[in-house]
Coordinates of C-alpha atoms in Angstrom, one line a residue:
X1 CA 95.3 66.8 131.1
X2 CA 96.1 68.5 127.8
X3 CA 92.8 70.3 127.8
X4 CA 93.5 71.6 131.3
X5 CA 97.0 72.8 130.3
X6 CA 95.6 74.5 127.2
X7 CA 92.9 76.3 129.3
X8 CA 95.6 77.5 131.8
X9 CA 97.8 78.8 128.9
X10 CA 94.8 80.6 127.4
X11 CA 94.0 82.3 130.6
X12 CA 97.6 83.4 131.2
X13 CA 98.0 84.7 127.7
X14 CA 94.8 86.8 128.1
X15 CA 96.0 88.2 131.4
X16 CA 99.4 89.1 130.0
X17 CA 97.8 90.5 126.9
X18 CA 95.5 92.6 129.0
X19 CA 98.6 94.3 130.5
X20 CA 99.7 95.3 127.1
X21 CA 96.3 96.6 126.3
X22 CA 96.4 98.7 129.5
X23 CA 99.8 100.1 128.4
X24 CA 98.3 101.0 125.0
X25 CA 95.3 102.8 126.7
X26 CA 97.8 104.7 129.0
X27 CA 99.8 105.8 126.0
X28 CA 96.7 107.0 124.2
X29 CA 95.6 109.0 127.3
X30 CA 99.0 110.5 127.6
X31 CA 98.9 111.5 123.9
X32 CA 95.5 113.1 124.4
X33 CA 96.9 115.1 127.3
X34 CA 99.8 116.2 125.1
X35 CA 97.4 117.3 122.4
X36 CA 95.5 119.4 125.0
X37 CA 98.8 121.0 126.1
X38 CA 99.8 121.6 122.5
X39 CA 96.4 123.4 121.8
X40 CA 96.9 125.6 124.9
X41 CA 100.4 126.5 123.6
X42 CA 99.3 127.4 120.1
X43 CA 95.9 128.9 121.2
X44 CA 94.2 127.4 118.1
X45 CA 91.3 125.2 117.5
X46 CA 91.7 121.4 117.7
X47 CA 93.7 119.9 114.8
X48 CA 94.1 123.3 113.1
X49 CA 97.9 122.9 113.3
X50 CA 99.7 119.6 112.6
X51 CA 100.7 117.7 115.7
X52 CA 104.4 117.2 116.5
X53 CA 105.9 113.8 115.8
X54 CA 106.3 112.8 119.4
X55 CA 102.5 113.1 120.0
X56 CA 101.8 111.2 116.8
X57 CA 104.3 108.5 117.9
X58 CA 102.6 107.9 121.3
X59 CA 99.1 108.0 119.8
X60 CA 99.8 105.6 117.0
X61 CA 101.8 103.2 119.2
X62 CA 99.1 103.1 121.8
X63 CA 96.4 102.4 119.1
X64 CA 98.6 99.6 117.6
X65 CA 99.0 98.1 121.1
X66 CA 95.2 98.1 121.6
X67 CA 94.7 96.5 118.1
X68 CA 97.3 93.8 118.9
X69 CA 95.6 93.2 122.3
X70 CA 92.3 92.5 120.5
X71 CA 94.1 90.2 118.1
X72 CA 95.9 88.4 121.0
X73 CA 92.6 87.8 122.8
X74 CA 91.1 86.4 119.6
X75 CA 94.1 84.2 119.1
X76 CA 94.1 83.0 122.7
X77 CA 90.4 82.1 122.5
X78 CA 90.4 80.4 119.1
X79 CA 94.1 79.2 119.1
X80 CA 94.1 80.2 115.4
X81 CA 97.5 79.7 113.8
X82 CA 97.3 82.9 111.6
X83 CA 96.3 85.1 114.6
X84 CA 99.0 83.6 116.8
X85 CA 101.7 84.2 114.1
X86 CA 100.6 87.8 113.6
X87 CA 100.6 88.4 117.3
X88 CA 104.0 86.9 117.9
X89 CA 105.4 88.7 114.8
X90 CA 104.3 92.1 115.9
X91 CA 105.4 91.6 119.5
X92 CA 108.9 90.4 118.4
X93 CA 109.1 93.4 116.0
X94 CA 108.1 95.7 118.8
X95 CA 110.8 94.2 121.1
X96 CA 113.4 94.7 118.4
X97 CA 112.5 98.4 118.0
X98 CA 112.5 98.9 121.7
X99 CA 115.9 97.2 122.0
X100 CA 117.3 99.4 119.3
X101 CA 116.1 102.6 121.0
X102 CA 117.4 101.4 124.3
X103 CA 120.8 100.5 122.8
X104 CA 121.1 103.8 121.1
X105 CA 120.2 105.6 124.3
X106 CA 122.9 103.8 126.4
X107 CA 125.6 103.6 123.8
X108 CA 125.3 107.0 122.1
X109 CA 125.9 110.0 124.4
X110 CA 124.3 112.3 121.8
X111 CA 121.2 110.2 121.3
X112 CA 118.8 113.1 121.4
X113 CA 120.2 114.4 118.2
X114 CA 119.1 111.2 116.4
X115 CA 115.4 112.3 116.8
X116 CA 113.9 115.2 115.0
X117 CA 113.1 118.5 116.7
X118 CA 109.9 118.6 118.7
X119 CA 108.3 122.0 118.7
X120 CA 105.9 121.2 121.5
X121 CA 108.8 120.4 123.9
X122 CA 107.1 117.2 125.1
X123 CA 110.0 115.1 124.0
X124 CA 112.4 117.2 126.0
X125 CA 110.2 117.0 129.1
X126 CA 109.8 113.3 128.7
X127 CA 113.6 112.7 128.4
X128 CA 114.2 114.9 131.5
X129 CA 111.6 112.9 133.4
X130 CA 113.3 109.6 132.4
X131 CA 116.7 110.9 133.4
X132 CA 115.5 112.2 136.8
X133 CA 113.6 109.0 137.6
X134 CA 116.0 106.6 135.9
X135 CA 115.6 103.7 138.4
X136 CA 111.9 103.7 138.3
X137 CA 111.8 104.0 134.5
X138 CA 114.4 101.1 134.3
X139 CA 112.1 98.8 136.3
X140 CA 109.1 99.9 134.3
X141 CA 111.0 99.1 131.1
X142 CA 112.2 95.7 132.3
X143 CA 108.6 94.9 133.3
X144 CA 107.3 95.8 129.8
X145 CA 110.0 93.6 128.3
X146 CA 109.2 90.7 130.5
X147 CA 105.5 91.0 129.7
X148 CA 106.1 91.0 126.0
X149 CA 108.5 88.1 126.3
X150 CA 106.0 86.1 128.3
X151 CA 103.3 86.8 125.7
X152 CA 105.4 85.5 122.9
X153 CA 106.4 82.4 125.0
X154 CA 102.7 81.6 125.9
X155 CA 101.7 82.1 122.3
X156 CA 104.3 79.6 121.1
X157 CA 103.2 77.1 123.7
X158 CA 99.6 77.5 122.6
X159 CA 100.6 77.0 118.9
X160 CA 102.5 73.9 119.8
X161 CA 99.5 72.4 121.7
X162 CA 97.1 73.2 118.8
X163 CA 93.4 74.0 118.8
X164 CA 90.7 72.2 120.9
X165 CA 89.7 68.7 119.8
X166 CA 86.6 66.8 120.6
X167 CA 88.6 64.2 122.5
X168 CA 92.2 64.5 123.5
X169 CA 92.6 60.8 124.3
X170 CA 90.7 57.5 124.5
X171 CA 90.5 57.9 128.3
X172 CA 88.4 61.0 128.1
X173 CA 85.2 59.4 126.7
X174 CA 82.3 60.2 128.9
X175 CA 80.4 57.2 130.3
X176 CA 77.0 58.5 129.2
X177 CA 78.4 59.0 125.6
X178 CA 79.7 55.5 125.5
X179 CA 76.3 54.2 126.7
X180 CA 74.5 56.2 124.0
X181 CA 76.9 54.8 121.3
X182 CA 76.3 51.3 122.5
X183 CA 72.5 51.8 122.5
X184 CA 72.6 53.1 119.0
X185 CA 74.5 50.1 117.8
X186 CA 72.3 47.5 119.5
X187 CA 68.6 46.8 118.7
X188 CA 66.0 47.8 121.2
X189 CA 64.2 44.4 121.4
X190 CA 65.8 41.5 123.5
X191 CA 66.8 38.3 121.8
X192 CA 68.0 34.9 123.0
X193 CA 70.8 32.9 121.3
X194 CA 70.1 29.2 121.2
X195 CA 69.8 26.1 118.9
X196 CA 68.1 26.7 115.6
X197 CA 64.5 25.6 115.2
X198 CA 63.8 23.5 112.2
X199 CA 60.3 23.1 110.9
X200 CA 57.4 25.0 109.4
X201 CA 56.9 28.5 110.3
X202 CA 53.7 29.5 112.2
X203 CA 52.5 31.4 109.2
X204 CA 52.6 28.2 107.1
X205 CA 50.1 26.2 109.2
X206 CA 47.4 26.4 106.5
X207 CA 49.8 25.0 103.9
X208 CA 50.7 22.1 106.3
X209 CA 47.0 21.2 106.7
X210 CA 46.5 21.1 102.9
X211 CA 49.5 18.8 102.5
X212 CA 48.2 16.4 105.2
X213 CA 44.8 16.1 103.5
X214 CA 46.5 15.5 100.2
X215 CA 48.6 12.7 101.6
X216 CA 45.5 10.9 102.9

């Protein structure tokens, strides 16, 4: 029962973790598209000018999400305590950062001034897109929060169950394994339990004959 529950939690954590990985890949692709747009604006060779902070932020965050996705898959497969703690710690830190940004956006009317100036204009276009499609972006944000929270919860449950063991309980012994264990403990030749036999051994027949002749 415990083994089946552990396998289900592993599969669910891998699925939820894959969604985070897809988000990271999407952010990397969006950052690559922004880099292409920035090169067209400047008319220079690739990476001849430093990239704006907004493009760097998307690119680094997407790469970190991909790395954490790999760590989450390793942690889900091996149920290693260090990997699970690293995975949960990074996801919780990411949730805290996202919560701070969302709180500043809703509570501060001049929240755009808290960010540095973006010469590419990508940050301004992104903020306008969010404002014009606020309902869709709100549901996307809630979905991301729920996926991250689910990943932390599943990782905590896996850590509580612990790694795989050879046997979870005494009832899970295989019948063939028990038979092999019994065969290894018992001798191969049959034997019969009965009354002890007193007298000379068959190998001592020559000694018995000599004693009989000596008694004559």
